[in-house]
Tab-separated table of C-alpha atoms and ligand atoms in Angstrom:
chain	number	residue	atom	x	y	z
A	1	MET	CA	10.497	-11.511	-18.287
A	2	GLU	CA	8.098	-10.571	-21.017
A	3	ASP	CA	6.627	-7.769	-19.082
A	4	ARG	CA	10.164	-6.147	-18.540
A	5	LYS	CA	9.840	-4.709	-21.889
A	6	ASP	CA	6.974	-2.476	-20.730
A	7	ILE	CA	9.221	-1.100	-18.127
A	8	GLU	CA	10.810	2.439	-18.673
A	9	LYS	CA	13.320	2.103	-15.700
A	10	ILE	CA	13.705	0.115	-12.246
A	11	MET	CA	12.755	2.706	-9.589
A	12	LEU	CA	13.228	0.395	-6.569
A	13	THR	CA	15.251	-2.715	-6.517
A	14	GLU	CA	14.601	-6.017	-4.951
A	15	ARG	CA	17.365	-5.392	-2.559
A	16	GLN	CA	16.249	-1.770	-1.847
A	17	ILE	CA	12.653	-2.941	-0.920
A	18	HIS	CA	13.908	-5.827	1.174
A	19	ASN	CA	16.199	-3.833	3.004
A	20	LYS	CA	13.398	-1.014	3.545
A	21	VAL	CA	10.851	-3.859	4.517
A	22	VAL	CA	12.922	-5.509	7.436
A	23	GLN	CA	13.719	-1.950	8.846
A	24	MET	CA	9.907	-1.228	8.825
A	25	GLY	CA	9.054	-4.640	10.538
A	26	TYR	CA	11.679	-3.616	13.082
A	27	GLU	CA	9.956	-0.115	13.830
A	28	ILE	CA	6.522	-1.714	13.887
A	29	SER	CA	7.841	-4.553	16.198
A	30	LYS	CA	9.109	-2.017	18.538
A	31	LYS	CA	6.053	0.411	18.482
A	32	TYR	CA	3.305	-2.333	19.243
A	33	GLN	CA	5.274	-4.523	21.693
A	34	GLY	CA	2.858	-5.585	24.357
A	35	LYS	CA	-0.229	-4.494	22.368
A	36	ASP	CA	-3.007	-6.444	20.556
A	37	LEU	CA	-1.954	-5.841	16.968
A	38	LEU	CA	-4.212	-6.466	13.865
A	39	LEU	CA	-2.606	-5.812	10.430
A	40	VAL	CA	-5.035	-4.972	7.864
A	41	GLY	CA	-3.901	-5.505	4.143
A	42	ILE	CA	-5.609	-3.649	1.592
A	43	LEU	CA	-6.133	-5.731	-1.452
A	44	LYS	CA	-4.927	-6.215	-4.002
A	45	GLY	CA	-1.979	-3.972	-4.391
A	46	ALA	CA	-0.610	-4.393	-0.930
A	47	PHE	CA	-0.409	-8.267	-1.115
A	48	ILE	CA	3.411	-8.836	-1.646
A	49	PHE	CA	4.416	-5.934	0.565
A	50	PHE	CA	1.926	-7.237	3.403
A	51	SER	CA	3.386	-10.940	3.030
A	52	ASP	CA	7.049	-9.789	3.142
A	53	LEU	CA	6.380	-7.155	6.048
A	54	VAL	CA	4.707	-9.739	8.548
A	55	ARG	CA	7.746	-11.916	8.182
A	56	SER	CA	9.770	-9.036	9.359
A	57	ILE	CA	7.629	-8.349	12.477
A	58	ASP	CA	8.549	-10.521	15.443
A	59	ILE	CA	5.622	-9.742	17.738
A	60	PRO	CA	2.237	-11.530	17.978
A	61	LEU	CA	-0.040	-10.199	15.659
A	62	ALA	CA	-3.466	-11.040	13.689
A	63	VAL	CA	-3.965	-10.481	9.936
A	64	ASP	CA	-7.213	-9.700	8.106
A	65	PHE	CA	-7.821	-8.138	4.760
A	66	MET	CA	-10.248	-5.554	3.005
A	67	ALA	CA	-10.488	-5.280	-0.820
A	68	VAL	CA	-11.603	-1.776	-2.045
A	69	SER	CA	-12.158	-0.175	-5.609
A	70	SER	CA	-12.374	3.361	-6.467
A	71	TYR	CA	-14.524	4.497	-9.164
A	72	GLY	CA	-12.440	6.263	-12.136
A	73	ASN	CA	-10.161	5.308	-14.675
A	74	GLU	CA	-6.910	3.211	-14.382
A	75	THR	CA	-4.517	5.570	-13.422
A	76	GLU	CA	-6.440	8.289	-11.573
A	77	SER	CA	-8.309	7.889	-8.205
A	78	SER	CA	-11.834	9.526	-8.391
A	79	GLY	CA	-12.309	9.415	-4.348
A	80	ILE	CA	-15.199	7.260	-4.357
A	81	VAL	CA	-14.523	4.291	-2.808
A	82	ARG	CA	-16.639	0.831	-2.696
A	83	ILE	CA	-15.946	-1.886	-0.197
A	84	MET	CA	-15.614	-4.991	-2.215
A	85	LYS	CA	-14.675	-7.093	0.637
A	86	ASP	CA	-14.960	-6.264	4.497
A	87	LEU	CA	-12.894	-7.568	7.294
A	88	ASP	CA	-13.827	-10.869	8.770
A	89	ASP	CA	-13.626	-9.773	12.460
A	90	SER	CA	-14.455	-6.721	14.812
A	91	ILE	CA	-11.488	-4.762	15.344
A	92	GLU	CA	-12.987	-3.080	18.461
A	93	ASP	CA	-10.108	-2.218	21.189
A	94	LYS	CA	-7.538	-3.588	18.660
A	95	HIS	CA	-4.457	-1.755	17.524
A	96	VAL	CA	-5.007	-1.780	13.809
A	97	LEU	CA	-2.287	-1.191	11.389
A	98	ILE	CA	-3.359	-0.588	7.696
A	99	ILE	CA	-1.115	-1.709	5.310
A	100	GLU	CA	-1.328	-0.288	1.684
A	101	ASP	CA	1.003	-0.374	-1.349
A	102	ILE	CA	0.722	3.414	-2.175
A	103	LEU	CA	-0.532	6.689	-0.991
A	104	ASP	CA	-1.341	8.937	-3.946
A	105	THR	CA	-4.338	11.396	-3.773
A	106	GLY	CA	-5.094	10.060	-0.190
A	107	HIS	CA	-8.893	9.396	-0.977
A	108	THR	CA	-8.760	5.927	-0.862
A	109	LEU	CA	-7.225	5.767	2.792
A	110	ASN	CA	-9.132	8.841	4.010
A	111	TYR	CA	-12.423	6.739	3.334
A	112	LEU	CA	-11.194	3.653	4.692
A	113	LEU	CA	-10.026	5.444	8.076
A	114	LYS	CA	-13.480	6.967	8.341
A	115	VAL	CA	-14.949	3.540	8.053
A	116	LEU	CA	-12.616	1.833	10.446
A	117	ASN	CA	-12.503	4.503	12.791
A	118	ALA	CA	-16.282	4.214	13.337
A	119	ARG	CA	-15.686	0.743	14.563
A	120	LYS	CA	-13.842	1.863	17.633
A	121	PRO	CA	-10.372	0.419	17.449
A	122	ALA	CA	-7.940	1.179	20.295
A	123	SER	CA	-5.705	2.834	17.662
A	124	ILE	CA	-5.466	3.125	14.062
A	125	SER	CA	-2.484	3.963	11.845
A	126	LEU	CA	-1.178	3.671	8.369
A	127	CYS	CA	1.864	1.802	6.897
A	128	VAL	CA	2.413	2.672	3.303
A	129	LEU	CA	5.309	1.064	0.853
A	130	LEU	CA	5.089	4.173	-1.377
A	131	ASP	CA	4.003	7.709	-0.848
A	132	LYS	CA	3.587	9.969	-3.950
A	133	TYR	CA	3.408	13.073	-1.757
A	134	GLU	CA	3.171	15.646	-4.755
A	135	ARG	CA	-0.049	14.078	-5.558
A	136	ARG	CA	-1.743	14.550	-2.187
A	137	GLU	CA	-5.176	15.968	-2.127
A	138	VAL	CA	-6.151	14.872	1.263
A	139	VAL	CA	-3.553	16.668	3.270
A	140	ASP	CA	-4.156	15.365	6.879
A	141	ILE	CA	-3.447	11.898	5.919
A	142	ILE	CA	0.035	11.141	7.536
A	143	PRO	CA	1.292	7.552	7.611
A	144	GLU	CA	2.864	6.327	10.658
A	145	PHE	CA	5.390	4.358	8.715
A	146	THR	CA	6.332	5.258	5.105
A	147	GLY	CA	8.783	3.059	2.944
A	148	PHE	CA	9.786	5.467	0.028
A	149	LYS	CA	8.485	8.755	-0.879
A	150	ILE	CA	8.696	8.975	-4.753
A	151	GLU	CA	8.193	11.298	-7.477
A	152	ASN	CA	4.605	11.448	-9.516
A	153	GLU	CA	5.287	8.531	-11.776
A	154	PHE	CA	2.888	5.961	-12.555
A	155	VAL	CA	4.807	2.516	-11.300
A	156	VAL	CA	4.078	-1.085	-11.146
A	157	GLY	CA	5.503	-4.361	-9.525
A	158	TYR	CA	5.865	-5.615	-6.146
A	159	GLY	CA	1.829	-5.653	-6.066
A	160	LEU	CA	1.019	-2.809	-7.649
A	161	ASP	CA	-0.753	-3.058	-11.419
A	162	TYR	CA	-1.867	-1.345	-14.217
A	163	ALA	CA	-5.013	-2.966	-15.573
A	164	GLU	CA	-4.035	-6.138	-13.656
A	165	LYS	CA	-0.812	-6.670	-15.122
A	166	TYR	CA	2.715	-6.601	-13.675
A	167	ARG	CA	1.878	-7.236	-9.914
A	168	ASN	CA	4.483	-10.223	-9.975
A	169	LEU	CA	7.345	-8.003	-10.895
A	170	PRO	CA	10.012	-8.335	-8.153
A	171	TYR	CA	10.832	-4.802	-8.388
A	172	VAL	CA	9.088	-1.401	-8.632
A	173	GLY	CA	9.462	0.111	-12.041
A	174	ILE	CA	8.135	2.943	-14.002
A	175	LEU	CA	5.735	2.052	-16.770
A	176	LYS	CA	6.300	3.274	-20.193
A	177	SER	CA	3.883	6.063	-20.872
A	178	SER	CA	3.056	4.357	-24.175
A	179	ILE	CA	1.431	1.568	-22.398
A	180	TYR	CA	-1.351	3.732	-20.875
A	181	ASP	CA	-1.208	6.628	-23.362
A	182	ASP	CA	-3.271	5.252	-26.165
B	1	LIG	P1	-5.273	7.447	-3.715
B	1	LIG	O1	-6.593	7.239	-3.478
B	1	LIG	O2	-5.483	8.313	-4.898
B	1	LIG	O3	-4.335	7.570	-2.573
B	1	LIG	O4	-4.964	5.969	-4.463
B	1	LIG	C1	-4.552	5.037	-3.920
B	1	LIG	C2	-4.623	3.764	-5.043
B	1	LIG	O5	-4.547	3.864	-6.290
B	1	LIG	C3	-3.664	2.650	-4.819
B	1	LIG	O6	-4.332	1.812	-3.600
B	1	LIG	C4	-3.445	2.165	-6.022
B	1	LIG	O7	-4.186	0.851	-6.097
B	1	LIG	C5	-3.607	3.092	-7.055
B	1	LIG	N1	-2.416	3.963	-7.430
B	1	LIG	C6	-2.017	4.930	-7.082
B	1	LIG	N2	-0.901	5.422	-8.003
B	1	LIG	C7	-0.490	4.160	-8.498
B	1	LIG	C8	0.645	3.927	-9.024
B	1	LIG	O8	1.519	4.743	-9.359
B	1	LIG	N3	0.407	2.445	-9.548
B	1	LIG	C9	-0.412	1.582	-9.336
B	1	LIG	N4	-1.399	1.952	-8.794
B	1	LIG	C10	-1.308	3.353	-8.094
B	2	LIG	MG1	-4.890	-0.493	-7.254
């Protein structure tokens, strides 16, 4: 693939991701058995993780999506979040599980949790594929489900982008710094 030349190193292979997603689906199915589960995918980054994850969950569920954008440059989160697309339906009395690609500083999810908690869900939890724990600024954000804890490197692929590119790579790779340094 043409984009492969911009990747320094593959961090997580397709197989590693697949195995983890199957395991996470199993855990989620167990935890939410008999509950009214709503999975909320955060666009755009979570779209591939989300679509794989739902197929690994074998209890009834509903899906909805939100799109948010944070002000700031391409690789740093500013902490100011804007809702570009809100949920279609009420989450009142539902067990909400937010599905996000990556937890970095925590500002995006912190803001989303505040907004969604005000809508009176029965419960609200987080499920993230990647956790860049060293970068956390909002310390009380603790996901219920985490795929991989990763080092502080800018990664792309499997839904994650740099300037809207690389989302279609089937693995998670470290982007060459020369791509975003200039
Ligand atoms: P936070 O608000 O700092 O936790 O940032 C979360 C958002 O920043 C994620 O939803 C991603 O869109 C983006 N982000 C953070 N780190 C990366 C990365 O390594 N690659 C691609 N996007 C990232
Ligand atoms: Mg993003």
